[in-house]
Tab-separated table of C-alpha atoms and ligand atoms in Angstrom:
chain	number	residue	atom	x	y	z
A	190	MET	CA	73.962	131.540	67.563
A	191	LYS	CA	76.691	129.898	65.478
A	192	SER	CA	79.203	133.402	65.575
A	193	ALA	CA	78.573	133.061	69.551
A	194	THR	CA	80.068	129.499	69.376
A	195	CYS	CA	82.709	130.482	66.925
A	196	ALA	CA	84.182	133.447	69.151
A	197	ILE	CA	83.640	131.485	72.073
A	198	VAL	CA	85.842	128.325	70.725
A	199	SER	CA	88.016	130.700	69.330
A	200	THR	CA	88.484	132.516	72.754
A	201	LEU	CA	89.144	129.448	74.172
A	202	ILE	CA	91.791	128.352	71.803
A	203	LEU	CA	93.771	131.666	72.542
A	204	MET	CA	93.713	131.225	76.209
A	205	LEU	CA	94.814	127.730	75.736
A	206	ALA	CA	97.881	129.099	73.522
A	207	ALA	CA	98.290	131.961	76.405
A	208	VAL	CA	98.865	129.456	78.828
A	209	LEU	CA	101.078	126.962	76.532
A	210	VAL	CA	103.171	130.014	75.906
A	211	ALA	CA	103.423	131.159	80.010
A	212	VAL	CA	104.165	127.443	80.818
A	213	PRO	CA	107.599	127.831	81.935
A	214	ALA	CA	110.019	125.625	79.828
A	215	ARG	CA	111.890	123.296	82.126
A	216	ALA	CA	115.289	122.981	82.095
A	217	THR	CA	115.036	119.212	82.190
A	218	ASP	CA	111.226	117.307	83.358
A	219	GLY	CA	111.336	114.102	84.185
A	220	VAL	CA	115.019	114.417	86.592
A	221	ALA	CA	115.129	115.052	90.306
A	222	LEU	CA	111.563	113.016	91.025
A	223	THR	CA	113.346	112.607	94.266
A	224	PRO	CA	116.224	114.871	95.813
A	225	PRO	CA	118.998	114.116	94.554
A	226	MET	CA	121.780	111.992	95.933
A	227	GLY	CA	125.723	112.263	95.011
A	228	TRP	CA	128.655	113.682	96.007
A	229	ASN	CA	130.625	116.833	95.456
A	230	SER	CA	134.195	118.041	95.790
A	231	TRP	CA	133.640	121.483	97.264
A	232	ASN	CA	133.257	121.170	101.080
A	233	LYS	CA	136.466	118.798	101.342
A	234	PHE	CA	138.561	119.592	98.583
A	235	ALA	CA	137.860	123.259	97.311
A	236	CYS	CA	139.921	124.307	95.186
A	237	LYS	CA	142.355	121.608	95.640
A	238	VAL	CA	140.403	119.014	93.330
A	239	ASN	CA	141.377	117.199	90.583
A	240	GLU	CA	141.109	114.333	88.252
A	241	ASP	CA	142.159	111.861	90.785
A	242	VAL	CA	140.323	113.527	93.810
A	243	VAL	CA	137.224	112.799	90.900
A	244	LYS	CA	138.135	109.219	90.264
A	245	SER	CA	138.592	108.249	93.520
A	246	ALA	CA	135.290	109.816	94.721
A	247	ALA	CA	133.303	107.907	91.739
A	248	ASP	CA	135.652	104.616	93.140
A	249	ALA	CA	134.530	104.855	96.756
A	250	MET	CA	130.904	105.459	96.383
A	251	VAL	CA	130.543	102.294	94.382
A	252	SER	CA	133.003	100.270	96.689
A	253	SER	CA	131.418	102.077	100.182
A	254	GLY	CA	127.846	100.790	98.984
A	255	MET	CA	126.618	104.763	98.762
A	256	LYS	CA	125.829	103.535	95.165
A	257	ASP	CA	124.073	100.886	96.164
A	258	ALA	CA	122.140	102.955	98.833
A	259	GLY	CA	121.109	105.625	96.143
A	260	TYR	CA	124.115	108.162	95.608
A	261	GLN	CA	124.312	108.725	92.008
A	262	TYR	CA	125.985	112.379	90.875
A	263	ILE	CA	129.797	112.931	90.960
A	264	VAL	CA	130.002	116.675	90.720
A	265	ILE	CA	132.796	118.896	90.242
A	266	ASP	CA	132.650	122.106	91.980
A	267	ASP	CA	134.686	125.137	91.446
A	268	CYS	CA	138.143	125.455	89.753
A	269	TRP	CA	137.903	123.226	87.069
A	270	GLN	CA	138.343	125.912	84.600
A	271	VAL	CA	140.984	128.085	83.845
A	272	SER	CA	140.503	130.052	80.351
A	273	ARG	CA	139.040	130.310	77.254
A	274	ASP	CA	140.577	129.354	73.961
A	275	ALA	CA	139.891	131.665	70.650
A	276	ASN	CA	136.507	130.541	70.239
A	277	GLY	CA	135.128	131.068	73.295
A	278	ASN	CA	134.943	127.741	74.485
A	279	ILE	CA	135.016	126.844	78.138
A	280	VAL	CA	139.089	125.358	78.749
A	281	ALA	CA	139.396	122.783	81.840
A	282	ASP	CA	142.666	123.642	83.465
A	283	ALA	CA	145.104	121.163	81.665
A	284	LYS	CA	147.389	120.725	85.218
A	285	THR	CA	144.827	119.219	87.239
A	286	PHE	CA	142.470	117.778	84.907
A	287	PRO	CA	145.309	116.495	82.198
A	288	SER	CA	142.989	113.671	80.682
A	289	GLY	CA	140.160	116.834	80.145
A	290	ILE	CA	136.614	116.629	81.678
A	291	LYS	CA	135.140	114.256	78.690
A	292	ALA	CA	137.495	111.265	79.909
A	293	LEU	CA	136.563	111.850	83.510
A	294	ALA	CA	132.698	112.001	82.571
A	295	ASP	CA	133.456	108.432	80.702
A	296	TYR	CA	135.095	107.288	83.683
A	297	VAL	CA	132.674	108.099	86.103
A	298	HIS	CA	129.864	106.634	83.895
A	299	SER	CA	132.011	103.709	83.730
A	300	LYS	CA	131.353	103.050	86.968
A	301	GLY	CA	127.048	103.275	86.435
A	302	LEU	CA	127.057	106.993	88.145
A	303	LYS	CA	126.273	110.253	86.975
A	304	PHE	CA	128.770	113.252	86.216
A	305	GLY	CA	128.279	116.412	87.363
A	306	ILE	CA	129.696	120.223	87.036
A	307	TYR	CA	129.890	123.454	88.223
A	308	SER	CA	129.532	127.432	86.645
A	309	ASP	CA	128.215	130.351	87.611
A	310	ALA	CA	125.714	133.293	86.153
A	311	GLY	CA	128.358	135.956	86.499
A	312	VAL	CA	131.574	136.822	85.137
A	313	LYS	CA	133.471	135.238	86.784
A	314	THR	CA	133.137	132.100	89.485
A	315	CYS	CA	133.241	132.574	93.365
A	316	ALA	CA	136.845	131.472	92.549
A	317	GLY	CA	137.377	133.837	90.262
A	318	ARG	CA	137.332	131.123	87.571
A	319	PRO	CA	136.189	132.084	84.018
A	320	ALA	CA	131.864	131.632	84.410
A	321	SER	CA	128.891	131.367	81.574
A	322	ARG	CA	128.009	134.643	81.497
A	323	GLY	CA	126.980	135.513	77.856
A	324	HIS	CA	128.279	131.732	77.141
A	325	GLU	CA	125.419	130.446	78.105
A	326	TYR	CA	124.470	128.164	75.376
A	327	GLN	CA	127.947	127.634	74.082
A	328	ASP	CA	128.767	126.107	77.826
A	329	ALA	CA	125.595	123.871	77.838
A	330	MET	CA	126.611	122.398	74.640
A	331	THR	CA	129.934	121.715	75.697
A	332	TYR	CA	128.499	120.208	78.480
A	333	ALA	CA	126.216	117.939	76.875
A	334	SER	CA	128.950	117.142	74.352
A	335	TRP	CA	130.809	115.583	77.747
A	336	GLY	CA	128.336	113.657	79.005
A	337	VAL	CA	127.508	116.194	81.771
A	338	ASP	CA	124.011	114.607	83.893
A	339	TYR	CA	124.103	118.158	86.400
A	340	LEU	CA	124.459	121.347	86.195
A	341	LYS	CA	125.611	123.545	89.835
A	342	TYR	CA	125.110	127.412	88.889
A	343	ASP	CA	126.547	129.513	91.057
A	344	TRP	CA	125.670	133.334	91.423
A	345	CYS	CA	129.366	135.313	92.310
A	346	ASN	CA	130.162	138.644	90.101
A	347	THR	CA	126.793	138.528	88.687
A	348	GLY	CA	126.527	142.592	89.193
A	349	THR	CA	122.766	143.904	88.486
A	350	GLU	CA	121.832	140.756	86.452
A	351	ASP	CA	118.195	139.723	87.344
A	352	ALA	CA	118.258	136.194	89.068
A	353	GLN	CA	114.815	134.882	87.662
A	354	ALA	CA	116.266	135.849	84.242
A	355	ALA	CA	119.912	134.554	84.203
A	356	TYR	CA	118.681	131.412	85.879
A	357	THR	CA	116.074	131.115	82.749
A	358	THR	CA	118.688	131.670	79.926
A	359	MET	CA	121.161	128.931	81.688
A	360	ALA	CA	117.918	126.651	81.792
A	361	GLU	CA	117.234	127.344	78.446
A	362	ALA	CA	120.253	125.920	76.955
A	363	LEU	CA	120.332	123.294	79.143
A	364	LYS	CA	116.941	122.392	77.460
A	365	SER	CA	117.894	123.237	73.874
A	366	THR	CA	121.099	120.585	74.350
A	367	GLY	CA	118.180	117.815	74.360
A	368	ARG	CA	120.435	116.201	76.887
A	369	PRO	CA	118.668	115.643	80.465
A	370	ILE	CA	120.753	117.608	82.700
A	371	VAL	CA	119.675	118.439	86.719
A	372	PHE	CA	119.854	122.068	86.928
A	373	SER	CA	121.320	123.087	90.387
A	374	LEU	CA	120.535	126.602	91.500
A	375	CYS	CA	122.981	128.696	93.897
A	376	GLU	CA	121.837	132.024	94.319
A	377	TRP	CA	122.241	131.070	98.248
A	378	GLY	CA	118.588	132.319	98.930
A	379	SER	CA	119.269	135.909	97.951
A	380	HIS	CA	115.737	136.173	95.665
A	381	LYS	CA	113.806	133.612	97.222
A	382	PRO	CA	114.262	131.340	94.345
A	383	TRP	CA	111.734	129.127	96.467
A	384	LEU	CA	109.482	131.734	94.443
A	385	TRP	CA	110.854	131.262	91.323
A	386	GLY	CA	113.097	128.412	91.086
A	387	ALA	CA	110.647	125.791	89.106
A	388	GLU	CA	109.406	128.185	86.881
A	389	ALA	CA	112.712	128.993	86.055
A	390	GLY	CA	113.505	125.397	85.112
A	391	GLY	CA	115.576	124.758	88.487
A	392	ASN	CA	115.994	121.416	89.813
A	393	LEU	CA	116.957	122.383	93.054
A	394	TRP	CA	117.532	126.008	94.420
A	395	ARG	CA	119.836	126.876	97.780
A	396	THR	CA	118.108	128.464	100.087
A	397	THR	CA	120.972	129.753	102.308
A	398	GLY	CA	124.336	131.137	101.896
A	399	ASP	CA	127.178	128.261	102.681
A	400	ILE	CA	127.202	125.753	105.324
A	401	GLN	CA	129.983	125.234	107.075
A	402	ASP	CA	131.280	122.229	109.364
A	403	HIS	CA	129.965	123.207	112.726
A	404	TRP	CA	127.080	122.624	114.792
A	405	ALA	CA	125.123	126.337	115.360
A	406	GLY	CA	126.293	129.977	114.736
A	407	ALA	CA	126.746	132.027	111.920
A	408	ARG	CA	129.599	132.715	111.331
A	409	LYS	CA	131.344	136.020	109.452
A	410	TRP	CA	133.650	135.692	105.896
A	411	PRO	CA	137.454	136.597	106.400
A	412	ASP	CA	136.251	139.398	104.077
A	413	GLY	CA	133.486	140.517	106.684
A	414	SER	CA	130.767	140.184	104.691
A	415	CYS	CA	128.083	137.704	106.131
A	416	CYS	CA	127.786	134.915	106.502
A	417	SER	CA	128.705	130.804	106.628
A	418	ASN	CA	125.786	128.767	108.507
A	419	GLY	CA	126.247	126.033	111.459
A	420	VAL	CA	123.767	122.931	110.609
A	421	LEU	CA	121.289	124.530	113.139
A	422	ASP	CA	121.746	128.093	111.639
A	423	ILE	CA	120.433	126.105	108.250
A	424	VAL	CA	117.613	124.648	109.536
A	425	ASP	CA	115.696	127.242	110.918
A	426	GLN	CA	115.990	128.913	108.114
A	427	GLN	CA	114.135	126.467	106.403
A	428	VAL	CA	110.935	127.565	108.875
A	429	GLY	CA	108.230	128.214	106.418
A	430	ILE	CA	109.156	127.237	103.026
A	431	GLU	CA	108.168	124.032	102.890
A	432	SER	CA	105.777	123.627	100.341
A	433	TYR	CA	107.637	124.896	97.506
A	434	ALA	CA	109.211	121.699	97.849
A	435	GLY	CA	108.473	118.602	95.858
A	436	PRO	CA	109.390	115.923	92.799
A	437	GLY	CA	111.650	117.771	90.152
A	438	HIS	CA	111.922	120.987	92.152
A	439	TRP	CA	113.744	120.628	95.701
A	440	ASN	CA	115.194	123.236	98.794
A	441	ASP	CA	118.459	123.050	98.588
A	442	PRO	CA	119.981	123.545	102.638
A	443	ASP	CA	123.567	122.996	100.682
A	444	MET	CA	125.656	120.207	100.930
A	445	LEU	CA	126.880	117.713	103.514
A	446	GLU	CA	129.123	118.203	105.825
A	447	VAL	CA	129.166	114.503	107.378
A	448	GLY	CA	132.769	113.035	108.342
A	449	ASN	CA	134.841	116.587	107.263
A	450	GLY	CA	135.939	116.489	111.070
A	451	GLY	CA	134.441	119.385	112.474
A	452	MET	CA	131.384	117.844	114.665
A	453	THR	CA	130.854	114.758	116.677
A	454	THR	CA	129.292	111.731	115.413
A	455	THR	CA	126.118	112.241	117.151
A	456	GLU	CA	126.041	115.714	115.183
A	457	TYR	CA	126.423	114.535	112.046
A	458	ARG	CA	123.556	111.542	112.968
A	459	ALA	CA	121.616	114.649	114.030
A	460	HIS	CA	122.681	116.345	110.550
A	461	PHE	CA	121.638	113.744	108.427
A	462	SER	CA	118.295	112.837	109.634
A	463	LEU	CA	117.184	116.623	109.304
A	464	TRP	CA	118.376	116.814	105.686
A	465	CYS	CA	116.184	113.321	104.796
A	466	LEU	CA	113.290	114.685	106.550
A	467	LEU	CA	113.771	118.059	104.610
A	468	ALA	CA	113.842	116.337	101.445
A	469	ALA	CA	116.553	117.583	100.960
A	470	PRO	CA	119.228	116.807	98.274
A	471	LEU	CA	122.033	114.358	99.719
A	472	MET	CA	125.091	115.426	98.506
A	473	ALA	CA	128.207	113.742	100.516
A	474	GLY	CA	131.108	116.380	100.912
A	475	ASN	CA	133.538	114.560	102.312
A	476	ASP	CA	136.901	112.502	101.742
A	477	LEU	CA	134.521	109.280	100.232
A	478	ALA	CA	138.126	106.981	99.788
A	479	ASN	CA	138.965	107.638	103.712
A	480	MET	CA	135.837	107.871	106.009
A	481	SER	CA	135.193	105.712	108.992
A	482	PRO	CA	132.858	103.040	109.648
A	483	ASP	CA	130.766	105.591	111.643
A	484	ILE	CA	130.412	108.209	108.621
A	485	LYS	CA	129.620	105.328	106.081
A	486	ALA	CA	127.179	104.022	108.514
A	487	ILE	CA	125.389	107.844	108.395
A	488	LEU	CA	126.233	108.136	104.818
A	489	THR	CA	124.536	104.647	103.801
A	490	ASN	CA	121.583	104.304	106.114
A	491	ARG	CA	118.877	102.592	104.075
A	492	GLU	CA	115.856	103.500	106.343
A	493	VAL	CA	116.734	107.017	107.070
A	494	ILE	CA	117.573	107.238	103.363
A	495	ALA	CA	113.877	106.159	102.465
A	496	VAL	CA	112.600	108.903	104.123
A	497	ASN	CA	114.304	111.500	102.280
A	498	GLN	CA	113.708	109.623	99.379
A	499	ASP	CA	109.932	109.186	99.727
A	500	ALA	CA	108.310	109.562	96.733
A	501	LEU	CA	105.173	111.869	97.857
A	502	GLY	CA	108.273	114.040	98.049
A	503	MET	CA	106.809	116.392	100.883
A	504	GLU	CA	109.527	118.227	102.656
A	505	GLY	CA	109.118	117.752	106.753
A	506	ARG	CA	108.597	120.530	108.957
A	507	ARG	CA	109.026	121.456	112.478
A	508	VAL	CA	106.022	121.402	114.429
A	509	LYS	CA	106.868	122.084	117.721
A	510	LYS	CA	109.605	123.921	119.548
A	511	ASP	CA	109.872	124.191	123.354
A	512	GLY	CA	113.295	126.004	124.015
A	513	ASP	CA	116.108	123.433	122.963
A	514	SER	CA	113.645	120.616	122.605
A	515	GLU	CA	111.909	120.269	119.104
A	516	VAL	CA	109.710	117.936	116.967
A	517	TRP	CA	110.213	117.752	113.410
A	518	ALA	CA	107.554	115.800	111.085
A	519	LYS	CA	107.352	114.610	107.391
A	520	GLU	CA	104.366	113.309	105.713
A	521	MET	CA	105.295	109.880	103.693
A	522	LYS	CA	103.783	108.249	100.702
A	523	ASP	CA	102.206	105.574	103.104
A	524	GLY	CA	100.676	108.039	105.049
A	525	SER	CA	102.807	107.071	108.314
A	526	ARG	CA	105.419	109.993	109.483
A	527	ALA	CA	108.559	110.473	109.625
A	528	VAL	CA	109.782	112.182	112.882
A	529	ILE	CA	112.715	113.607	114.454
A	530	LEU	CA	113.186	114.693	118.124
A	531	LEU	CA	115.856	117.271	118.088
A	532	ASN	CA	117.723	117.588	121.124
A	533	ARG	CA	119.649	121.609	120.652
A	534	GLY	CA	120.436	121.892	124.327
A	535	ALA	CA	123.981	121.195	125.969
A	536	SER	CA	122.202	118.124	127.992
A	537	ASP	CA	120.377	114.876	127.433
A	538	THR	CA	116.647	115.438	127.459
A	539	GLU	CA	113.272	113.854	127.081
A	540	ILE	CA	111.541	114.669	124.259
A	541	SER	CA	107.504	114.062	123.683
A	542	ALA	CA	106.344	113.878	120.408
A	543	ALA	CA	101.937	114.391	119.871
A	544	TRP	CA	99.527	112.592	117.861
A	545	THR	CA	98.382	116.130	117.537
A	546	ASP	CA	101.372	117.598	116.364
A	547	ILE	CA	101.949	114.981	113.764
A	548	GLY	CA	98.626	114.915	112.202
A	549	TYR	CA	96.656	112.294	113.616
A	550	PRO	CA	93.937	111.942	116.275
A	551	ASP	CA	94.945	111.287	119.770
A	552	HIS	CA	93.081	108.069	119.928
A	553	VAL	CA	95.030	106.618	117.350
A	554	SER	CA	97.396	103.333	118.526
A	555	ALA	CA	100.488	103.448	116.346
A	556	SER	CA	103.538	101.365	115.625
A	557	VAL	CA	107.031	103.580	116.301
A	558	ARG	CA	110.226	102.359	114.800
A	559	ASP	CA	113.346	103.551	115.612
A	560	LEU	CA	115.416	104.205	112.122
A	561	TRP	CA	119.046	104.854	114.055
A	562	ALA	CA	118.401	101.901	116.269
A	563	ALA	CA	116.662	99.890	113.669
A	564	LYS	CA	114.622	98.260	116.280
A	565	ASP	CA	110.497	98.332	116.883
A	566	LEU	CA	109.446	100.126	119.653
A	567	GLY	CA	106.204	99.147	120.059
A	568	LYS	CA	102.237	100.774	119.673
A	569	PHE	CA	102.206	103.709	121.343
A	570	THR	CA	98.385	105.859	121.498
A	571	GLY	CA	98.616	109.802	121.979
A	572	SER	CA	101.954	110.069	121.741
A	573	PHE	CA	105.425	109.060	122.515
A	574	LYS	CA	108.940	109.939	124.343
A	575	MET	CA	112.415	109.298	124.085
A	576	THR	CA	115.306	110.638	125.751
A	577	VAL	CA	117.524	112.407	123.170
A	578	PRO	CA	121.515	112.955	123.527
A	579	SER	CA	122.726	116.484	123.286
A	580	HIS	CA	123.008	117.808	119.961
A	581	GLY	CA	121.670	114.685	118.765
A	582	VAL	CA	118.136	112.919	117.831
A	583	VAL	CA	115.546	110.054	117.597
A	584	MET	CA	114.374	109.782	114.444
A	585	VAL	CA	111.102	107.049	114.206
A	586	ILE	CA	108.419	105.879	111.478
A	587	VAL	CA	104.586	106.672	113.508
A	588	LYS	CA	102.698	104.269	111.279
A	589	PRO	CA	99.010	103.904	112.727
B	801	GLA	C1	129.911	129.403	96.339
B	801	GLA	C2	129.182	128.210	96.796
B	801	GLA	C3	129.562	127.412	97.094
B	801	GLA	C4	130.992	126.626	96.371
B	801	GLA	C5	132.058	128.041	96.293
B	801	GLA	C6	132.914	127.671	94.907
B	801	GLA	O1	130.317	130.048	97.521
B	801	GLA	O2	127.974	128.551	97.318
B	801	GLA	O3	128.611	125.783	97.312
B	801	GLA	O4	130.472	126.403	95.153
B	801	GLA	O5	131.297	129.443	95.757
B	801	GLA	O6	133.898	128.902	95.209
């Protein structure tokens, strides 16, 4: 009897040990508990990034009120790196970053912001700069010594590398530095990263190819390969993967194009609203130092951002589609629902949201608040409807 108990206890201990060993080593626990908010250089500046651009983005993030609205990370994307030194350490471009990356990180930190950088799991980045394959631990140590708080890690030039293994290696390297670093996986959804991204140590993972600054229509790249996406193409690719997102691990439908000039203000408002409802990372991609009041008003709308940053961390989903008219809903921590009426069509149209579509019984009376109009619309029972502009949204909170 005694030895049987002993055997059971040892088996339980072994099982527990096996579970502990199998538990994934997250790159960083305790960061990105709500979707990360910040700015990234790529969508506006691409390889024309330099230290003045980054500093002015940090300055503008503070002076525009974006920092107060919750934006935190200033991230340099591709093209900051040129070579490796004799010891294999990554070297920043001395022409575009003459003060060095550490000094730039210090500047960003002095503004009360956090600093991010970019690399790639292959031999070269997408823009052909030196990447991290074979240098993962060395690069992670370098980043930590510079004060990096966020790493976007791309997937170009990876050959036959296994995606989950490659991302896990960098996650382990980041973890070994002891510095909390948000780990942003950018392999474009090619290997369904929502299935393994959290286990590999990712805090967010791109779900699609690159966004472009247009409303709809996937467009081929100049080399004929497929495709950059309009806002609607990206949104459609989020359907079905919502449940993989949650605190610390988010689906990333790519960075914002709000303010880059290719869409109307109505379309940008819709783009931002949808990203907020999707619990997407909110990485502004425009020139923060030169934005119009309309664009600033979109990026800093606190009621809309509050939907994105809701502590429950539920990703919203499309709950109804009727041609070009759609209803999207996100469950909030207080039991209310954020709801978007989306009009993809060419003319204004009335769209109705039924309580049964957003998770309430018909008979419930609920207050409805229009977030962009900042206006309480009153109490409704069973449903509510609004006229929605072409390529636009109405975004409300429905609260029983
Ligand atoms: C890929 C990524 C983009 C950007 C570029 C940089 O295309 O998906 O977001 O980082 O590389 O070269």
